[in-house]
Short mmCIF file of C-alpha atoms and ligand atoms in Angstrom, two decimals:
data_model
loop_
_atom_site.label_atom_id
_atom_site.label_comp_id
_atom_site.label_asym_id
_atom_site.label_seq_id
_atom_site.Cartn_x
_atom_site.Cartn_y
_atom_site.Cartn_z
CA MET A 19 -14.71 -25.88 21.06
CA ALA A 20 -11.06 -26.88 20.23
CA PRO A 21 -10.69 -28.25 16.75
CA THR A 22 -9.39 -31.89 16.81
CA ALA A 23 -6.99 -32.73 13.87
CA THR A 24 -8.11 -36.07 13.08
CA THR A 25 -8.14 -37.28 9.65
CA THR A 26 -11.16 -38.02 7.83
CA THR A 27 -11.87 -40.26 4.89
CA ALA A 28 -13.48 -38.89 1.47
CA ALA A 29 -16.65 -40.81 2.13
CA ALA A 30 -16.88 -39.34 5.77
CA GLU A 31 -15.97 -35.71 4.27
CA GLN A 32 -18.84 -36.09 1.81
CA GLN A 33 -21.17 -37.20 4.33
CA GLN A 34 -20.32 -34.29 6.62
CA HIS A 35 -20.19 -31.87 3.74
CA PRO A 36 -23.17 -32.70 1.65
CA ARG A 37 -23.39 -29.51 -0.05
CA LYS A 38 -22.08 -29.08 -3.64
CA ALA A 39 -19.76 -26.45 -4.70
CA VAL A 40 -17.42 -26.08 -7.54
CA GLY A 41 -13.69 -24.50 -7.81
CA LEU A 42 -10.22 -24.90 -8.85
CA ALA A 43 -7.67 -27.07 -7.29
CA ALA A 44 -4.06 -28.31 -7.75
CA HIS A 45 -3.50 -32.07 -7.52
CA ASP A 46 0.13 -32.11 -7.36
CA ALA A 47 3.46 -29.82 -7.19
CA SER A 48 3.13 -28.67 -10.63
CA GLY A 49 0.62 -26.34 -9.25
CA HIS A 50 -1.71 -26.61 -12.19
CA LEU A 51 -5.17 -25.70 -11.11
CA SER A 52 -8.33 -27.57 -12.68
CA PRO A 53 -11.87 -27.70 -12.06
CA ILE A 54 -13.08 -29.57 -9.00
CA ARG A 55 -16.34 -30.38 -7.33
CA ILE A 56 -16.01 -29.26 -3.57
CA PRO A 57 -17.94 -30.83 -0.86
CA ARG A 58 -19.16 -27.92 1.55
CA ARG A 59 -20.98 -28.36 4.95
CA ASN A 60 -24.41 -27.22 5.39
CA THR A 61 -24.91 -23.81 7.02
CA GLY A 62 -24.63 -24.59 10.86
CA ASP A 63 -26.16 -22.46 13.67
CA ASP A 64 -22.93 -20.30 13.75
CA ASP A 65 -22.16 -20.21 10.02
CA VAL A 66 -22.53 -18.00 7.20
CA ALA A 67 -22.92 -19.17 3.71
CA ILE A 68 -21.16 -16.95 1.16
CA LYS A 69 -21.76 -16.63 -2.60
CA VAL A 70 -18.03 -15.87 -3.66
CA LEU A 71 -17.79 -13.01 -6.01
CA TYR A 72 -13.96 -12.48 -6.23
CA CYS A 73 -10.92 -14.09 -4.59
CA GLY A 74 -7.54 -12.45 -4.49
CA ILE A 75 -4.42 -14.09 -5.56
CA CYS A 76 -1.78 -14.29 -2.84
CA HIS A 77 1.73 -15.65 -3.50
CA SER A 78 0.97 -18.09 -0.53
CA ASP A 79 -1.62 -19.65 -2.73
CA LEU A 80 1.40 -20.32 -5.30
CA HIS A 81 3.92 -21.23 -2.44
CA THR A 82 1.18 -23.71 -1.26
CA ILE A 83 0.14 -25.42 -4.76
CA LYS A 84 3.68 -25.63 -5.76
CA ASN A 85 4.34 -27.28 -2.24
CA ASP A 86 7.29 -24.65 -1.69
CA TRP A 87 6.62 -25.12 2.13
CA LYS A 88 6.37 -29.12 1.65
CA ASN A 89 2.98 -28.78 3.61
CA ALA A 90 0.43 -29.46 0.83
CA ILE A 91 -2.53 -31.51 1.18
CA TYR A 92 -3.57 -32.11 -2.32
CA PRO A 93 -6.00 -31.59 -3.82
CA VAL A 94 -5.42 -28.00 -2.76
CA VAL A 95 -8.08 -25.39 -3.18
CA PRO A 96 -6.43 -22.04 -2.66
CA GLY A 97 -7.78 -18.71 -1.92
CA HIS A 98 -7.99 -16.67 1.24
CA GLU A 99 -8.84 -13.23 -0.08
CA ILE A 100 -12.45 -14.11 -0.40
CA ALA A 101 -15.21 -11.65 -1.17
CA GLY A 102 -19.09 -11.99 -1.82
CA VAL A 103 -22.42 -11.79 -0.56
CA VAL A 104 -24.34 -13.64 2.38
CA LYS A 105 -26.59 -16.33 0.96
CA GLU A 106 -27.91 -17.55 4.48
CA VAL A 107 -26.84 -17.45 8.00
CA GLY A 108 -27.30 -20.00 11.00
CA LYS A 109 -29.67 -19.17 13.75
CA ASN A 110 -27.13 -17.99 16.22
CA VAL A 111 -25.51 -15.64 13.89
CA ALA A 112 -26.70 -11.82 14.66
CA GLY A 113 -24.12 -9.74 12.96
CA PHE A 114 -24.83 -10.90 9.21
CA ALA A 115 -27.82 -11.23 7.03
CA ALA A 116 -28.57 -12.39 3.40
CA GLY A 117 -27.15 -9.91 1.13
CA ASP A 118 -24.52 -8.43 3.20
CA ARG A 119 -21.17 -7.75 1.57
CA VAL A 120 -18.65 -9.82 3.55
CA GLY A 121 -15.23 -11.47 3.42
CA VAL A 122 -13.10 -14.41 4.54
CA GLY A 123 -9.33 -14.09 4.93
CA CYS A 124 -6.47 -16.39 6.12
CA MET A 125 -8.36 -18.24 9.09
CA VAL A 126 -11.68 -20.01 9.40
CA ASN A 127 -11.22 -21.53 12.94
CA ALA A 128 -9.03 -21.50 16.04
CA CYS A 129 -9.24 -23.09 19.49
CA ARG A 130 -11.02 -20.31 21.00
CA ALA A 131 -9.48 -21.22 24.61
CA CYS A 132 -5.86 -20.40 24.59
CA GLU A 133 -4.24 -17.00 25.70
CA SER A 134 -3.89 -15.88 22.11
CA CYS A 135 -7.64 -16.53 21.25
CA GLU A 136 -8.74 -15.17 24.53
CA ASP A 137 -6.73 -12.14 23.69
CA GLY A 138 -8.41 -11.79 20.23
CA ALA A 139 -5.19 -12.95 18.31
CA GLU A 140 -6.62 -16.07 16.67
CA ASN A 141 -3.77 -15.82 14.14
CA TYR A 142 -1.22 -16.66 16.86
CA CYS A 143 -3.30 -19.60 18.06
CA ALA A 144 -1.28 -22.96 18.02
CA ARG A 145 -4.27 -24.61 16.61
CA VAL A 146 -5.49 -21.93 14.08
CA VAL A 147 -7.21 -23.51 11.16
CA LEU A 148 -6.09 -21.93 7.66
CA THR A 149 -8.82 -21.14 5.18
CA TYR A 150 -7.28 -23.75 2.98
CA ASN A 151 -4.63 -26.55 3.19
CA SER A 152 -5.46 -27.02 7.08
CA ARG A 153 -7.58 -29.65 9.06
CA ASP A 154 -10.79 -28.36 10.68
CA ARG A 155 -12.49 -29.40 13.89
CA ASP A 156 -14.13 -32.10 11.96
CA GLY A 157 -10.98 -33.48 10.49
CA ALA A 158 -11.76 -32.32 7.10
CA VAL A 159 -9.33 -30.47 4.98
CA THR A 160 -10.22 -26.83 4.49
CA ARG A 161 -10.71 -25.77 0.93
CA GLY A 162 -10.37 -21.97 -0.04
CA GLY A 163 -11.97 -19.40 -2.00
CA TYR A 164 -11.01 -20.18 -5.66
CA SER A 165 -14.77 -21.55 -5.51
CA ASP A 166 -18.26 -20.49 -6.13
CA LEU A 167 -19.51 -21.02 -2.35
CA VAL A 168 -17.73 -20.88 1.03
CA VAL A 169 -19.42 -21.85 4.49
CA ALA A 170 -17.50 -20.29 7.43
CA ASP A 171 -18.23 -19.64 11.02
CA ALA A 172 -19.37 -16.14 11.69
CA ARG A 173 -16.61 -15.38 13.85
CA PHE A 174 -14.00 -15.50 11.16
CA VAL A 175 -16.29 -13.36 8.54
CA VAL A 176 -15.65 -9.78 8.15
CA ARG A 177 -17.86 -7.09 6.61
CA PHE A 178 -16.78 -4.77 3.65
CA PRO A 179 -17.80 -1.12 4.02
CA ASP A 180 -19.83 0.06 1.37
CA ALA A 181 -17.02 2.36 0.14
CA LEU A 182 -14.88 -0.54 -0.95
CA PRO A 183 -15.50 -2.13 -4.14
CA LEU A 184 -15.32 -6.01 -3.65
CA ASP A 185 -12.96 -6.80 -6.59
CA ALA A 186 -10.23 -4.42 -5.51
CA ALA A 187 -11.01 -4.87 -1.50
CA ALA A 188 -10.62 -8.73 -1.80
CA PRO A 189 -6.94 -8.75 -1.81
CA LEU A 190 -6.82 -6.62 1.28
CA LEU A 191 -8.09 -9.62 3.42
CA CYS A 192 -4.72 -11.18 3.21
CA ALA A 193 -2.22 -8.55 1.68
CA GLY A 194 -3.81 -5.72 3.22
CA ALA A 195 -4.45 -6.94 6.96
CA THR A 196 -0.85 -8.69 6.79
CA VAL A 197 0.98 -5.31 6.31
CA TYR A 198 -1.64 -3.08 8.23
CA ALA A 199 -1.25 -5.08 11.56
CA PRO A 200 2.35 -4.98 12.20
CA MET A 201 2.81 -1.48 10.54
CA ARG A 202 0.23 -0.31 13.08
CA ARG A 203 1.86 -2.48 16.08
CA HIS A 204 5.30 -1.14 15.37
CA GLY A 205 4.69 2.12 14.30
CA LEU A 206 5.99 1.80 10.70
CA GLY A 207 4.75 4.75 8.46
CA ALA A 208 3.78 6.96 11.54
CA PRO A 209 3.89 10.55 10.86
CA GLY A 210 7.58 11.83 10.43
CA SER A 211 8.97 8.55 9.74
CA HIS A 212 10.73 7.08 6.75
CA VAL A 213 9.45 3.58 5.76
CA GLY A 214 10.88 1.26 3.24
CA VAL A 215 9.09 -1.69 1.43
CA ILE A 216 11.02 -4.50 -0.06
CA GLY A 217 9.03 -6.06 -2.84
CA LEU A 218 6.35 -4.35 -5.03
CA GLY A 219 3.99 -7.05 -5.10
CA GLY A 220 0.69 -7.82 -3.62
CA LEU A 221 1.64 -6.99 0.03
CA GLY A 222 4.23 -4.41 -1.05
CA HIS A 223 1.93 -2.10 -3.25
CA VAL A 224 -0.73 -2.07 -0.47
CA ALA A 225 1.98 -1.37 2.25
CA VAL A 226 3.10 1.65 0.31
CA LYS A 227 -0.64 2.68 0.19
CA PHE A 228 -1.00 2.35 3.89
CA ALA A 229 2.20 4.11 4.80
CA ARG A 230 1.16 7.06 2.71
CA ALA A 231 -2.33 7.15 4.56
CA PHE A 232 -0.63 6.82 7.99
CA GLY A 233 1.11 9.81 7.10
CA ALA A 234 4.72 8.67 6.87
CA ALA A 235 7.14 11.51 5.76
CA LYS A 236 9.01 9.22 3.20
CA VAL A 237 7.95 5.85 1.63
CA THR A 238 10.80 4.18 -0.22
CA VAL A 239 10.23 1.02 -2.49
CA ILE A 240 13.19 -1.38 -2.51
CA SER A 241 12.73 -3.44 -5.46
CA THR A 242 14.70 -5.91 -7.81
CA SER A 243 12.66 -5.04 -10.96
CA PRO A 244 13.84 -1.79 -12.64
CA GLY A 245 10.49 -1.96 -14.58
CA LYS A 246 8.69 -0.98 -11.40
CA ARG A 247 10.23 2.33 -10.92
CA GLU A 248 7.77 4.33 -12.69
CA GLU A 249 5.01 2.20 -11.14
CA ALA A 250 5.95 3.06 -7.73
CA LEU A 251 6.74 6.78 -8.25
CA GLU A 252 3.87 7.73 -10.52
CA ARG A 253 1.12 5.55 -9.87
CA LEU A 254 1.63 4.58 -6.22
CA GLY A 255 3.20 7.95 -4.93
CA ALA A 256 6.29 6.41 -3.42
CA ASP A 257 8.57 8.99 -2.60
CA ALA A 258 11.59 7.11 -3.72
CA PHE A 259 12.52 3.97 -5.55
CA VAL A 260 15.84 2.04 -4.72
CA LEU A 261 16.99 -0.73 -7.10
CA SER A 262 18.44 -3.30 -4.70
CA THR A 263 20.84 -4.64 -7.19
CA ASP A 264 22.39 -1.09 -7.79
CA ALA A 265 25.13 -0.75 -5.21
CA ALA A 266 25.12 2.99 -5.56
CA GLU A 267 21.40 3.48 -4.94
CA MET A 268 21.58 0.99 -1.90
CA LYS A 269 24.76 2.87 -0.45
CA ALA A 270 22.92 6.23 -0.78
CA ALA A 271 19.85 4.90 1.28
CA ALA A 272 21.89 3.24 3.84
CA GLY A 273 21.05 4.42 7.41
CA THR A 274 17.93 6.39 6.32
CA MET A 275 14.88 4.45 7.22
CA HIS A 276 13.09 3.87 10.81
CA GLY A 277 11.42 0.73 9.47
CA ILE A 278 11.12 -1.73 6.62
CA VAL A 279 8.21 -4.06 5.58
CA ASN A 280 9.90 -6.95 3.79
CA THR A 281 7.49 -8.87 1.65
CA ALA A 282 10.10 -10.68 -0.45
CA SER A 283 8.73 -14.06 -1.49
CA ALA A 284 12.29 -15.63 -2.28
CA ALA A 285 15.33 -15.96 -0.12
CA ALA A 286 17.61 -12.93 -0.13
CA SER A 287 20.33 -11.89 2.08
CA LEU A 288 19.08 -9.68 4.67
CA HIS A 289 22.17 -7.78 5.42
CA PRO A 290 22.02 -5.05 2.45
CA TYR A 291 18.26 -4.31 3.52
CA LEU A 292 19.30 -4.00 7.22
CA ALA A 293 21.80 -1.55 6.35
CA LEU A 294 19.23 0.64 5.08
CA LEU A 295 17.91 0.96 8.75
CA LYS A 296 18.74 3.80 11.09
CA PRO A 297 20.17 2.76 14.70
CA HIS A 298 17.34 0.80 16.42
CA GLY A 299 15.58 0.42 13.30
CA LYS A 300 13.06 -2.30 12.60
CA MET A 301 12.41 -4.76 9.85
CA ILE A 302 8.94 -6.48 9.75
CA LEU A 303 9.50 -9.93 8.12
CA LEU A 304 6.49 -11.04 6.25
CA GLY A 305 7.58 -12.88 2.97
CA ILE A 306 7.92 -16.63 3.40
CA PRO A 307 10.58 -17.93 1.16
CA ASP A 308 11.07 -21.59 0.84
CA LYS A 309 14.51 -21.58 2.34
CA PRO A 310 15.78 -20.39 5.88
CA LEU A 311 17.16 -16.69 5.84
CA GLN A 312 20.54 -16.18 7.45
CA VAL A 313 21.77 -13.18 9.54
CA SER A 314 25.02 -12.45 10.99
CA ALA A 315 25.06 -11.12 14.66
CA PHE A 316 26.73 -7.81 13.74
CA ALA A 317 24.13 -7.06 11.20
CA LEU A 318 21.63 -6.56 14.14
CA ILE A 319 24.09 -5.70 17.10
CA GLY A 320 25.48 -2.96 15.02
CA GLY A 321 23.01 -0.34 15.38
CA GLY A 322 20.93 -2.21 17.82
CA LYS A 323 18.37 -3.42 14.97
CA THR A 324 15.33 -5.57 15.27
CA ILE A 325 13.60 -8.19 13.03
CA ALA A 326 10.22 -9.09 13.90
CA GLY A 327 7.97 -11.52 12.26
CA SER A 328 4.22 -11.19 11.74
CA CYS A 329 1.52 -13.62 10.87
CA MET A 330 -1.59 -12.58 8.88
CA ALA A 331 -3.71 -10.44 11.28
CA SER A 332 -6.34 -11.02 13.87
CA ILE A 333 -10.04 -10.75 12.89
CA SER A 334 -10.52 -7.54 14.74
CA GLU A 335 -7.52 -6.18 12.97
CA THR A 336 -8.76 -7.27 9.76
CA GLN A 337 -12.03 -5.48 10.20
CA GLU A 338 -10.22 -2.40 11.54
CA MET A 339 -7.98 -2.52 8.25
CA LEU A 340 -11.07 -2.70 6.17
CA ASP A 341 -12.84 0.22 7.89
CA PHE A 342 -9.56 2.31 7.82
CA ALA A 343 -9.03 1.42 4.00
CA ALA A 344 -12.81 2.68 3.33
CA GLU A 345 -12.19 5.82 5.15
CA HIS A 346 -8.82 6.76 3.51
CA GLY A 347 -9.50 5.35 -0.05
CA VAL A 348 -6.99 2.28 0.04
CA ALA A 349 -7.76 -0.70 -2.00
CA ALA A 350 -5.55 -2.86 -4.06
CA ASP A 351 -4.66 -2.40 -7.54
CA VAL A 352 -6.20 -5.37 -9.44
CA GLU A 353 -6.67 -6.91 -12.84
CA VAL A 354 -9.98 -8.77 -12.60
CA ILE A 355 -9.55 -12.27 -14.37
CA GLY A 356 -11.69 -15.13 -14.95
CA ALA A 357 -11.21 -18.85 -13.64
CA GLY A 358 -9.73 -19.91 -16.88
CA GLU A 359 -7.00 -17.36 -16.81
CA VAL A 360 -5.82 -18.33 -13.30
CA ASN A 361 -2.97 -20.57 -14.36
CA ALA A 362 -1.50 -17.90 -16.61
CA ALA A 363 -1.71 -15.58 -13.62
CA MET A 364 0.01 -17.69 -11.42
CA GLU A 365 2.86 -18.04 -14.10
CA ARG A 366 3.08 -14.21 -14.15
CA LEU A 367 3.13 -14.14 -10.30
CA ALA A 368 6.01 -16.52 -10.25
CA LYS A 369 7.80 -14.31 -12.48
CA GLY A 370 7.07 -11.00 -10.52
CA TYR A 371 5.04 -9.30 -13.29
CA VAL A 372 2.64 -6.88 -11.78
CA ARG A 373 -0.93 -6.53 -13.15
CA PHE A 374 -0.07 -3.53 -15.42
CA TYR A 375 2.50 -5.18 -17.50
CA SER A 376 2.21 -8.25 -20.04
CA GLU A 377 5.86 -8.04 -20.81
CA PRO A 378 8.61 -8.96 -18.48
CA LEU A 379 9.48 -6.27 -16.07
CA ARG A 380 13.02 -7.27 -15.21
N1 NDP B 27 3.42 -13.39 7.01
C1 NDP B 27 2.37 -13.55 6.54
O1 NDP B 27 1.19 -13.67 7.43
C2 NDP B 27 2.15 -13.51 5.14
C3 NDP B 27 3.18 -13.84 4.50
N2 NDP B 27 2.86 -13.87 2.84
C4 NDP B 27 4.08 -13.96 2.12
O2 NDP B 27 4.62 -12.78 1.66
C5 NDP B 27 5.25 -12.88 0.40
C6 NDP B 27 4.71 -11.96 -0.64
O3 NDP B 27 3.39 -12.25 -0.97
P1 NDP B 27 2.87 -11.44 -2.19
O4 NDP B 27 2.94 -9.84 -2.00
O5 NDP B 27 1.42 -11.97 -2.46
O6 NDP B 27 3.82 -11.91 -3.46
P2 NDP B 27 4.17 -11.15 -4.68
O7 NDP B 27 4.83 -12.19 -5.62
O8 NDP B 27 3.06 -10.44 -5.38
O9 NDP B 27 5.17 -10.04 -4.23
C7 NDP B 27 6.58 -10.37 -3.81
C8 NDP B 27 7.49 -9.64 -4.42
O10 NDP B 27 8.73 -10.02 -3.61
C9 NDP B 27 9.83 -9.42 -4.49
N3 NDP B 27 10.82 -10.51 -4.70
C10 NDP B 27 10.73 -11.72 -5.21
N4 NDP B 27 11.82 -12.28 -5.26
C11 NDP B 27 12.75 -11.48 -4.56
C12 NDP B 27 14.06 -11.68 -4.17
N5 NDP B 27 14.90 -12.78 -4.51
N6 NDP B 27 14.59 -10.68 -3.34
C13 NDP B 27 14.01 -9.66 -3.21
N7 NDP B 27 12.59 -9.41 -3.70
C14 NDP B 27 12.20 -10.36 -4.20
C15 NDP B 27 9.29 -9.02 -5.82
O11 NDP B 27 9.11 -7.71 -5.92
P3 NDP B 27 10.22 -6.76 -6.79
O12 NDP B 27 9.81 -7.11 -8.18
O13 NDP B 27 9.77 -5.38 -6.56
O14 NDP B 27 11.51 -7.03 -6.28
C16 NDP B 27 7.85 -9.75 -5.65
O15 NDP B 27 6.85 -8.76 -6.56
C17 NDP B 27 5.03 -14.48 -0.02
O16 NDP B 27 6.18 -15.12 0.43
C18 NDP B 27 3.79 -14.74 0.81
O17 NDP B 27 3.77 -16.27 0.97
C19 NDP B 27 1.73 -13.28 2.37
C20 NDP B 27 0.62 -13.18 3.20
C21 NDP B 27 0.74 -13.30 4.73
O1 LIG B 28 -0.81 -15.68 2.99
C1 LIG B 28 -0.87 -15.90 4.04
C2 LIG B 28 -0.37 -16.99 4.58
C3 LIG B 28 0.02 -17.01 5.95
C4 LIG B 28 0.46 -18.19 6.48
C5 LIG B 28 0.71 -18.43 7.77
C6 LIG B 28 0.79 -19.45 8.56
C7 LIG B 28 0.98 -20.70 7.88
O2 LIG B 28 1.25 -21.94 8.58
C8 LIG B 28 0.90 -20.65 6.54
O3 LIG B 28 1.19 -21.81 5.86
C9 LIG B 28 0.55 -19.53 5.82
ZN1 ZN B 29 -2.04 -14.55 1.60
ZN1 ZN B 30 -6.41 -20.62 20.36
#
């Protein structure tokens, strides 16, 4: 049934969503998160009610609560890397049962009738409903996983293999799926290839892990943070680290990469990075800065290079990614924190600090 993007009053939402949950919400572009009561729907016939145990922090959460993209519907309850256990399922749900280890990623609904939905690519549905900050079929604003309970249609719930620990697997639901799907689709990280990863953050560090698991001949991290060099080479096992602010390092890497995964969360000229590609090389653009990117024709025509955007992943790609990650020992590097530390974590995320450092990296 196609979602209808009608608005709903708070009273109507309370009536439609009588179940009481609690969580964290931002009420304005300061992005400060504070406790909030969240109305959730009762478990419908096709729904799964999930006790949330972990939720990853994605930079999209920060972009949204700070209104970087000018689309925030406050109060915003972020979180679309949701991991937990099933509390109950609706009577039509066959694939899940109470106690199952499950997750919800970036989407909770789609029109289910368009070409994309019929192709199993709900992430490209023009009427996709995002896990938070979106309007669902009942007109209510979706509220994400910085909460103790979520209720989602079973079609948008995935299963964690037993081999994946829920805390380290939660970020895979967005970061992992978002890099895995286009890397597979475009052959980035394939055996014998040299792949570059721009940005050693949530998406970037998982892209390095997947590239190594795919059998890439060489994985190069391209970073603005000199403090991440050791992290990239020693802990993540990248083969090379290029400091993008170092002209000599960038020149030495020019024309050497078959593909680049661009996860930069802030606007940066693409030209120096495109120069790293071999002829016919491909840049997968994932980062969503708040400002448009510019590229000159010569930067692409010279060398027959491609820039391809990619948006989240389909549910089937997400489940495939989780199964692959379990088989190949891929999980996110995480620092588990309590709800009371999330605002501090957001401040560190905004500065590009990764989990292993308390002091500035730059
Ligand atoms: N397309 C999609 O479907 C999705 C998009 N996203 C987007 O991807 C981006 C990354 O998300 P996430 O990994 O969680 O964010 P993180 O903040 O964890 O990582 C982003 C990294 O980008 C690098 N970076 C920041 N500013 C610049 C700059 N000016 N130039 C070059 N590199 C820069 C930094 O790496 P370093 O210090 O190494 O330079 C930083 O660690 C966000 O914009 C997010 O909204 C996320 C999920 C899905
Ligand atoms: O972190 C993932 C977010 C992806 C995203 C995709 C589409 C869209 O409209 C967004 O606001 C975010
Ligand atoms: Zn995300
Ligand atoms: Zn659709």
